[in-house]
CSV table of C-alpha atoms in Angstrom, one decimal:
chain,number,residue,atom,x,y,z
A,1,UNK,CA,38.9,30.2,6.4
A,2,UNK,CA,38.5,26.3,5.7
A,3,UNK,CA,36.9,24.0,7.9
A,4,UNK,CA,40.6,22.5,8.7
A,5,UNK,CA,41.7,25.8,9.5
A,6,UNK,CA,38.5,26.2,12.1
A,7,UNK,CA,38.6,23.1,13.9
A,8,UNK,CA,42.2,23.1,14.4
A,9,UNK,CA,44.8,20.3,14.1
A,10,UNK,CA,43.5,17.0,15.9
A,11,UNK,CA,40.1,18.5,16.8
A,12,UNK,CA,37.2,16.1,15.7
A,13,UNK,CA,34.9,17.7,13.1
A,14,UNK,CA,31.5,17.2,14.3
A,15,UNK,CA,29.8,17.5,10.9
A,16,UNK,CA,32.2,15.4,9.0
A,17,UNK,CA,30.5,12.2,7.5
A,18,UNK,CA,31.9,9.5,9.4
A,19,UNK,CA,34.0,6.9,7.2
A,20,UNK,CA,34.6,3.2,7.1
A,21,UNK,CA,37.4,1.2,8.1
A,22,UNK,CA,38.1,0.6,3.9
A,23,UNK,CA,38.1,4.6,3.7
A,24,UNK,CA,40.4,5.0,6.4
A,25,UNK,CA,43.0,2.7,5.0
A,26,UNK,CA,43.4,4.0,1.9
A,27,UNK,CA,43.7,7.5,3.4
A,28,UNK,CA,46.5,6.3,5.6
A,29,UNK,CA,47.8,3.9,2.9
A,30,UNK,CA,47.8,1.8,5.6
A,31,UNK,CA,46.9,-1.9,6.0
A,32,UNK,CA,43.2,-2.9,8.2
A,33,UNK,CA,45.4,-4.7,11.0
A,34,UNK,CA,47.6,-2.5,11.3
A,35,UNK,CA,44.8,0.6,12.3
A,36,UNK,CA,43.0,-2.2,14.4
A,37,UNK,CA,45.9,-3.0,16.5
A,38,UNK,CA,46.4,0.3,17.1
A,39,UNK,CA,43.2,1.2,18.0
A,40,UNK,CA,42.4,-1.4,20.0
A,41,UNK,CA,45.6,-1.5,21.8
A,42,UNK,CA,46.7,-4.7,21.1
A,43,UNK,CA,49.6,-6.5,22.3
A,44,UNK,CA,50.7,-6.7,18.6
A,45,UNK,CA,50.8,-2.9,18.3
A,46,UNK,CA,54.0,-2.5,20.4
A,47,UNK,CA,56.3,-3.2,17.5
A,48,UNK,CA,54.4,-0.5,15.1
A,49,UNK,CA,56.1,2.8,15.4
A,50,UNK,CA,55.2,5.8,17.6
A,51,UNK,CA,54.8,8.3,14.5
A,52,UNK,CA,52.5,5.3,12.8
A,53,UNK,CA,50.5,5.2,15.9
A,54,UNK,CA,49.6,9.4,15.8
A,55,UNK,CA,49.2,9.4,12.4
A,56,UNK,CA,46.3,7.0,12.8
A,57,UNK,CA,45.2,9.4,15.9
A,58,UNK,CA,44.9,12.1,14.4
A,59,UNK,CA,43.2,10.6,11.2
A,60,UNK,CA,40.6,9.0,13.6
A,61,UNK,CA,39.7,12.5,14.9
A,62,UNK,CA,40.0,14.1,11.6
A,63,UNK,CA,37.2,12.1,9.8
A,64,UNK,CA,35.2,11.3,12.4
A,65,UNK,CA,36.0,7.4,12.5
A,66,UNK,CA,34.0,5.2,14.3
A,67,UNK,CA,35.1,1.5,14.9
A,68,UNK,CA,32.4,-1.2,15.0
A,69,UNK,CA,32.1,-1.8,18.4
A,70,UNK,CA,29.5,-4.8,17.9
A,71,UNK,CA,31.4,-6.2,14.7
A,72,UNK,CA,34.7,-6.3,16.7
A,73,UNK,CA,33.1,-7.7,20.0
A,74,UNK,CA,31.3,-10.6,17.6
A,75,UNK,CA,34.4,-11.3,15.7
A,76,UNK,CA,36.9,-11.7,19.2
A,77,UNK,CA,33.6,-13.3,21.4
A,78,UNK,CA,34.1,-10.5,23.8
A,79,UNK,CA,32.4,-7.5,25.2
A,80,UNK,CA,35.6,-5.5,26.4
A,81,UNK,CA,34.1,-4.9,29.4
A,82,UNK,CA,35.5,-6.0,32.8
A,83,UNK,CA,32.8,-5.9,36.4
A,84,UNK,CA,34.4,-5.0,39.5
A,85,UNK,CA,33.1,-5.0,42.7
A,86,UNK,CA,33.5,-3.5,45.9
A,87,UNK,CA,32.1,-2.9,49.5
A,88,UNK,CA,31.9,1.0,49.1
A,89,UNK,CA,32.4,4.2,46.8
A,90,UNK,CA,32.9,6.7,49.5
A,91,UNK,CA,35.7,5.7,51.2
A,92,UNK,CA,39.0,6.1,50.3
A,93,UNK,CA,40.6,2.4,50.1
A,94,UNK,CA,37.8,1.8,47.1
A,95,UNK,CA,37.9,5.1,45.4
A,96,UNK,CA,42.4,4.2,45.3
A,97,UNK,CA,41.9,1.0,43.8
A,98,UNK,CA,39.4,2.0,42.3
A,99,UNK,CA,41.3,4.4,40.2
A,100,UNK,CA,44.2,2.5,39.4
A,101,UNK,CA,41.9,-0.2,37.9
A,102,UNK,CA,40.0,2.4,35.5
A,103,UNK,CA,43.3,3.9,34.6
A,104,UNK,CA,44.9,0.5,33.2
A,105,UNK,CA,41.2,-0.5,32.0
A,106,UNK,CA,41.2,2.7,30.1
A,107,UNK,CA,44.6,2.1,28.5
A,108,UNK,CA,43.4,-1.5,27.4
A,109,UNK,CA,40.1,-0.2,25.9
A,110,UNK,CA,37.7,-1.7,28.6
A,111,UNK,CA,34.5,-0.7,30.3
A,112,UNK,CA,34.7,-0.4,33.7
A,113,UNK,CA,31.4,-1.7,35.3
A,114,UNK,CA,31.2,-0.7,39.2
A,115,UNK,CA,28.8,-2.2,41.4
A,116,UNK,CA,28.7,-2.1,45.7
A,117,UNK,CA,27.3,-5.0,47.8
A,118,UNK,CA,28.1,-2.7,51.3
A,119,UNK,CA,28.7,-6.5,53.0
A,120,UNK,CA,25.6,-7.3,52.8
A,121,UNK,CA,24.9,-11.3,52.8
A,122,UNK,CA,21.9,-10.9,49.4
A,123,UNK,CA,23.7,-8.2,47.6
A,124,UNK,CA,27.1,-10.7,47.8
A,125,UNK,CA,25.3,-13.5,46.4
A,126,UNK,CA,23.2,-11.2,43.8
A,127,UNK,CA,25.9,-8.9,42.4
A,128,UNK,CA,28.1,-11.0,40.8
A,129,UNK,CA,25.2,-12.7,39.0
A,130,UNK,CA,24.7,-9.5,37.8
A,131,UNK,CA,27.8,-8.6,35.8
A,132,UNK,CA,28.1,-12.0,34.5
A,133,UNK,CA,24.5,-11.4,33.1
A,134,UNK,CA,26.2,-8.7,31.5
A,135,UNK,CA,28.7,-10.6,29.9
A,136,UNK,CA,31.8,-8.9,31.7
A,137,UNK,CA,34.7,-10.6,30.1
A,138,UNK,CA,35.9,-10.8,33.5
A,139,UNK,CA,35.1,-9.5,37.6
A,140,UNK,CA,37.8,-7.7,39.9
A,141,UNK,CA,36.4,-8.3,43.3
A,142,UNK,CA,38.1,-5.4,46.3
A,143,UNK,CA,37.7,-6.8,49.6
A,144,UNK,CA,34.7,-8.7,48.5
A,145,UNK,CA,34.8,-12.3,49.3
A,146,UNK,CA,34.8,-14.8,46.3
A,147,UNK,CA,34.1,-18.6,47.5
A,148,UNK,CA,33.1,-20.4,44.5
A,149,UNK,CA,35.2,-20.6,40.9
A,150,UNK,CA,33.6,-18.2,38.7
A,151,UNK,CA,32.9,-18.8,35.2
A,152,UNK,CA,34.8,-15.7,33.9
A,153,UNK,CA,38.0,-15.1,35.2
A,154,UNK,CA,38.6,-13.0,37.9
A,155,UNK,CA,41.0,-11.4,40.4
A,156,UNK,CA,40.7,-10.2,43.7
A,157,UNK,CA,42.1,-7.7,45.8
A,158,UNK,CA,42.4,-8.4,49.5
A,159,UNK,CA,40.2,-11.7,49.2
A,160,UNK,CA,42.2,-13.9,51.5
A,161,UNK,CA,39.9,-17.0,50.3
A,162,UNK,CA,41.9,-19.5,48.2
A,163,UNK,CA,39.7,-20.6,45.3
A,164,UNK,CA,40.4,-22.8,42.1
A,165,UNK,CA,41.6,-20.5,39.5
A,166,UNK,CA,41.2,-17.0,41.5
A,167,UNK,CA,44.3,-15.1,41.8
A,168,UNK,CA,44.4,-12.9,45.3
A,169,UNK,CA,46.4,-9.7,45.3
A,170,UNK,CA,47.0,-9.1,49.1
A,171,UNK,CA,49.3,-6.6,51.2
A,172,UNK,CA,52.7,-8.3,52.9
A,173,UNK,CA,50.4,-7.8,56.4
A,174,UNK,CA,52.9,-9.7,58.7
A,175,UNK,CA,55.6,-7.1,57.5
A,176,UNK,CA,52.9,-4.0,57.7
A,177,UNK,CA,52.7,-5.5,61.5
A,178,UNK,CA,56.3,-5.2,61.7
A,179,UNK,CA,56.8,-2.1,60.7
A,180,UNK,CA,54.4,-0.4,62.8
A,181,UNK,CA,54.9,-2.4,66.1
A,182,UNK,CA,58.6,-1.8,65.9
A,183,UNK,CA,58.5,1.9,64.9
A,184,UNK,CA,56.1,2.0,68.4
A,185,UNK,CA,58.9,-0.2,70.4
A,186,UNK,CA,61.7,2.5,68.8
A,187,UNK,CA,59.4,5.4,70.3
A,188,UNK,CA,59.0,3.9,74.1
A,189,UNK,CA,55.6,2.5,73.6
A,190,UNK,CA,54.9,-0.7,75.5
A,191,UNK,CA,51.3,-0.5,76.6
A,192,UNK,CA,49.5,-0.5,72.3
A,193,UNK,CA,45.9,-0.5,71.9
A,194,UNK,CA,44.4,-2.0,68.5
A,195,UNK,CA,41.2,-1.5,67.3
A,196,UNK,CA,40.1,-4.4,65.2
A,197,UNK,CA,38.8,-4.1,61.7
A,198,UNK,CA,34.6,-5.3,61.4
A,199,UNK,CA,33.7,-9.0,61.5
A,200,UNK,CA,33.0,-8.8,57.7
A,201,UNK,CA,36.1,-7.1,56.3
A,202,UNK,CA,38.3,-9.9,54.4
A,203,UNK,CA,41.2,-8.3,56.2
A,204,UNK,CA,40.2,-8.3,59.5
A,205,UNK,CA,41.3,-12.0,60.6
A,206,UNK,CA,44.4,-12.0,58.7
A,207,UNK,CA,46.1,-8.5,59.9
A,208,UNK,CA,45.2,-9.1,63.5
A,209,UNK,CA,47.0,-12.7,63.0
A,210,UNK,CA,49.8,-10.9,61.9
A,211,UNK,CA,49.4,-8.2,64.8
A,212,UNK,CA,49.4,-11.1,67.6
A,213,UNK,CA,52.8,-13.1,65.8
A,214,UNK,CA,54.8,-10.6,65.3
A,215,UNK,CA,53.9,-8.5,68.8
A,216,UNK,CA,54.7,-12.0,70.5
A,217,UNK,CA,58.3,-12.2,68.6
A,218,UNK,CA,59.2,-8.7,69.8
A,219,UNK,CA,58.0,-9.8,73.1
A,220,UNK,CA,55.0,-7.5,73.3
A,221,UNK,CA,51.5,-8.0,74.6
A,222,UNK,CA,48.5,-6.8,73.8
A,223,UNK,CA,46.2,-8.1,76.2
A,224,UNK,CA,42.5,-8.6,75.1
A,225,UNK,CA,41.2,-5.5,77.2
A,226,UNK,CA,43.5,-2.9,75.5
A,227,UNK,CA,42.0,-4.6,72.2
A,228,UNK,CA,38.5,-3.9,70.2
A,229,UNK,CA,36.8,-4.0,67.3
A,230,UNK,CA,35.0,-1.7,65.0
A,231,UNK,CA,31.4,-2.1,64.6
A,232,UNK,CA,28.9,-1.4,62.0
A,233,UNK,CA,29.1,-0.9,58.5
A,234,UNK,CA,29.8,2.8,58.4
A,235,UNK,CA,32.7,3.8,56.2
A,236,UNK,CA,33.1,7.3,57.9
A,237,UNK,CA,35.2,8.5,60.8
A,238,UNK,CA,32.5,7.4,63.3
A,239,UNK,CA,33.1,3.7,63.8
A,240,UNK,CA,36.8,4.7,65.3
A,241,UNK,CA,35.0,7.4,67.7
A,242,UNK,CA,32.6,4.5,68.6
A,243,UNK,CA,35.7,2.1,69.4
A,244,UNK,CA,37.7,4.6,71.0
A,245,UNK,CA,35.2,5.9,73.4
A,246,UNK,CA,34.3,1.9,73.7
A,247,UNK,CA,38.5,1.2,74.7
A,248,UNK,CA,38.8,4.6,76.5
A,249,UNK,CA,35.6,3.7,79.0
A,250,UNK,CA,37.5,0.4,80.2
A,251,UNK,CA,40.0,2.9,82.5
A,252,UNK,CA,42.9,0.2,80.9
A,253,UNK,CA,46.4,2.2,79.8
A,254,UNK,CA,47.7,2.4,76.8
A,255,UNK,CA,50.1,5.0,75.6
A,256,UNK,CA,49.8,4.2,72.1
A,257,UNK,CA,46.7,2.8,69.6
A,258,UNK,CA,47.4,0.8,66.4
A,259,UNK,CA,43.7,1.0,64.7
A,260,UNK,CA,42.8,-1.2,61.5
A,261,UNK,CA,42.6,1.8,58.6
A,262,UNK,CA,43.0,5.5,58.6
A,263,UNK,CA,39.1,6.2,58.3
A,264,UNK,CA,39.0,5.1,61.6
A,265,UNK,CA,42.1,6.0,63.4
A,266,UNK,CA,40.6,9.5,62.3
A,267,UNK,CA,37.4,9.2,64.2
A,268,UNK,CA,39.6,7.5,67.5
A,269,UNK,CA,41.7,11.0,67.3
A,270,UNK,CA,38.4,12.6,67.8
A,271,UNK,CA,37.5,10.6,71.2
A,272,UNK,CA,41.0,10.7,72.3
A,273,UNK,CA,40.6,14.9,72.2
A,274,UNK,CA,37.5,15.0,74.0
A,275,UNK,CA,39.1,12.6,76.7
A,276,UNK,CA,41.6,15.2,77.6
A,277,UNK,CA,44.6,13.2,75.5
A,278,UNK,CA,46.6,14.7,73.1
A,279,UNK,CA,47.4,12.9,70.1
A,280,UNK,CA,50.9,12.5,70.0
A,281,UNK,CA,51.9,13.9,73.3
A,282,UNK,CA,49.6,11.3,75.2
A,283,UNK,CA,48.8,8.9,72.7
A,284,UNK,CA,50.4,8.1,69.6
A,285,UNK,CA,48.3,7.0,66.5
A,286,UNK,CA,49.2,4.7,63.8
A,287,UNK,CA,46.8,4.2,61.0
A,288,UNK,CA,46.1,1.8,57.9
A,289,UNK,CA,46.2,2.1,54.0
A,290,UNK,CA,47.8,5.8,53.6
A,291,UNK,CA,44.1,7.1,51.7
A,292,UNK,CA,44.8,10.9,50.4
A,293,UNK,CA,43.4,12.1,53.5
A,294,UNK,CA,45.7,10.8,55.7
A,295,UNK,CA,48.5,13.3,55.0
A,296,UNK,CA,45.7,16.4,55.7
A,297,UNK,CA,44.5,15.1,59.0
A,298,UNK,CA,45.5,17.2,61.6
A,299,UNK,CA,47.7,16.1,63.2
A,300,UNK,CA,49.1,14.3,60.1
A,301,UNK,CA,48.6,10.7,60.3
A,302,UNK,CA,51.7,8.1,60.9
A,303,UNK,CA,50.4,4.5,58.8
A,304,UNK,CA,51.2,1.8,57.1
A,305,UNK,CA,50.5,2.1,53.3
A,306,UNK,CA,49.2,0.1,50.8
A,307,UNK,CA,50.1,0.6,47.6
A,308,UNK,CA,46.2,0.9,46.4
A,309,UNK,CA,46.4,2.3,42.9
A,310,UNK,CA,49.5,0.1,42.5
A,311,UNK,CA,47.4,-2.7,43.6
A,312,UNK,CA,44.6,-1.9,40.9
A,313,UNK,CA,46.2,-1.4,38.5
A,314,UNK,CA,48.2,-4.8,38.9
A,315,UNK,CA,44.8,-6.4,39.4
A,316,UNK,CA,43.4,-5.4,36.1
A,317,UNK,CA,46.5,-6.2,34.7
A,318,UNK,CA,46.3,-9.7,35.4
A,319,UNK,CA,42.7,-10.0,35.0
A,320,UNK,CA,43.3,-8.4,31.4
A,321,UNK,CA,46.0,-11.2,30.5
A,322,UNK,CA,43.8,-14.3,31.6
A,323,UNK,CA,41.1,-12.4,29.2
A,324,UNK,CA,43.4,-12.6,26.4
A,325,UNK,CA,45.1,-15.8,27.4
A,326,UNK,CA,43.9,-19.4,27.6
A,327,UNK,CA,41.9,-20.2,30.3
A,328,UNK,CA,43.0,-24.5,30.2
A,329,UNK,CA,45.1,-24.8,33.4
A,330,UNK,CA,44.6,-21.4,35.1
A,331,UNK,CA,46.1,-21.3,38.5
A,332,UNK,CA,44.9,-19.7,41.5
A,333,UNK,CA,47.3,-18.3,44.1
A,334,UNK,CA,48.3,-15.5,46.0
A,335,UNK,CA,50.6,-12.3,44.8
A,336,UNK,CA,51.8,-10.3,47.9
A,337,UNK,CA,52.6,-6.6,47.8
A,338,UNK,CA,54.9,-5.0,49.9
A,339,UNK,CA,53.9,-1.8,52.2
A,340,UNK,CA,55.7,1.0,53.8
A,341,UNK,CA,55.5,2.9,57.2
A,342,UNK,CA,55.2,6.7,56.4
A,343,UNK,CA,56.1,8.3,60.0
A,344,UNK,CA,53.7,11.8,60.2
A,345,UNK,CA,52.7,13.8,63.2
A,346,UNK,CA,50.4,11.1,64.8
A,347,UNK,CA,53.2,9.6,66.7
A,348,UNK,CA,56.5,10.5,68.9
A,349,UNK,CA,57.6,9.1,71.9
A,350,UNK,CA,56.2,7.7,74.9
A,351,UNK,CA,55.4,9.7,78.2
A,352,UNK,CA,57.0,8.9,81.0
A,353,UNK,CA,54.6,7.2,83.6
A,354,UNK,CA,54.2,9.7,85.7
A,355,UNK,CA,52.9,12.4,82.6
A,356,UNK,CA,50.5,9.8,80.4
A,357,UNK,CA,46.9,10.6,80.2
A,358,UNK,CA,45.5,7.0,80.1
């Protein structure tokens, strides 16, 4: 049996020697751009066709060809590596964008350098020095305030903090406000709750803006007592039990509770059950941001998604064409992305008077 036959077609063949560039062309009889724009996934490979493009696969893995990583990143002054920076890894808003920003990274042949700051004041300041001491070609920041203009280019996801030559990628929040304060209204619900995202959050200010104008167009109020804030820097369940227990100890009624992201209207659930209210009889429950969990939760959580992987992937595809792009002129500004209500178990109508819990 040959070596061919034992490694199978497209398997690399570890003990191969590894070959050059010149090698590979003549075994291809193909031209040194042409292999290079496929391999590195250039724009310019679009136009070269599909059977072209796995022939070169397949010859890659077959001889064990290995592109000059240093050569290429000295020839186009690049490193093809992009930083991006975020609060967290645990929780589930980070680990969506998260994964739609590797996936389009990936596809463009770029290094995806992670790094947390966890809102903390010193590690804001120090890690963005950090990847541009590692010569990122460019920073993605997710809900991580950017206030100065930064000498690569960058994008930022939920920023909310116009700066020269930053682009901001940010949720439609006035219509996410809509859409859950009228699906309450078309339920009954008059008396909402909200639970305020932390100080430090770059969406905090802007979504309970929202929450005040539109509830004052549809002629609701949400008077400060029915309204409080999350505290701490916890990205788990407990910062909504904390808040709920906090809004549920002021004796004020509410029949149904709008709370700033599913992580914590997860951990409100919780203190609503041990309050004697059942969530939706007594209380309905709308949530934020649609993570994976949301859908498991029991009972299955009503919110308002973001389109996070959407929203990462768009990010890094912007970032990747100011990379490639001139840089003279760059604007700033602000994309918005639309959300969606998804109506789960978390919320039906209200009880009369005379049956609510609260």
């Amino acid at each position: 049996m040959t070596q061919r036959q034992r490694g199978g077609r497209g398997e690399r063949n570890s003990n191969a020697k590894v070959i050059t560039l010149k090698e590979l062309t003549k075994i291809l009889d193909l031209s040194p751009t042409t292999i290079s724009l496929v391999l590195n996934r250039a724009r310019g490979a679009k136009s070269i066709p599909k059977e072209t493009k796995d022939r070169i696969f397949e010859a890659v893995r077959k001889y064990n060809y290995r592109p000059n990583f240093l050569a290429r990143s000295l020839r186009v002054r690049r490193t093809f590596s992009v930083g991006v920076l975020v609060p967290e890894l645990s929780d589930g808003y980070s680990a969506q964008v998260l994964a739609g920003i590797e996936e389009r990274l990936l596809d463009a042949g770029y290094l995806c350098l992670v790094t947390t700051h966890h809102h903390r004041p010193e590690l804001l300041e120090d890690r963005p020095l950090l990847l541009y001491e590692r010569c990122v070609d460019g920073i993605i920041a997710v809900d991580t305030p950017i206030r100065e203009q930064p000498p690569t280019p960058v994008v930022c996801v939920s920023g909310h903090h116009p700066v020269p030559g930053v682009l901001n990628i940010e949720l439609d929040h006035g219509q996410a406000a809509r859409l859950a304060l009228e699906h309450l209204l078309g339920l009954g619900h008059r008396e909402i709750a909200v639970i305020q995202g932390q100080a430090f959050s770059s969406d905090t200010q802007v979504r309970w803006e929202s929450i005040q104008r539109v509830a004052g167009e549809l002629g609701v109020e949400i008077p400060p007592e029915r309204v409080v804030q999350l505290e701490g820097d916890s990205p788990l369940p407990d910062t909504g039990y904390e808040a709920a227990k906090r809004l549920l100890g002021r004796g004020v009624s509410f029949t149904a509770l709008f709370s700033f992201n599913d992580i914590s209207a997860f951990g409100a659930i919780r203190a609503l059950r041990e309050a004697g209210l059942r969530v939706p009889e007594d209380v309905s429950v709308v949530g934020f941001d649609d993570i994976w969990e949301a859908s498991y939760h029991i009972p299955p959580l009503t919110t308002i998604r973001q389109p996070l992987e959407e929203m990462g992937r768009l990010a890094a595809s912007m970032l990747l064409e100011r990379i490639q792009g001139p840089r003279n002129g760059e604007e700033g500004g602000v994309v918005l992305v639309r959300p969606e209500l998804v109506v789960r178990a978390s919320t039906a109508p209200a009880p009369d008077k005379g049956d609510a819990g609260r």
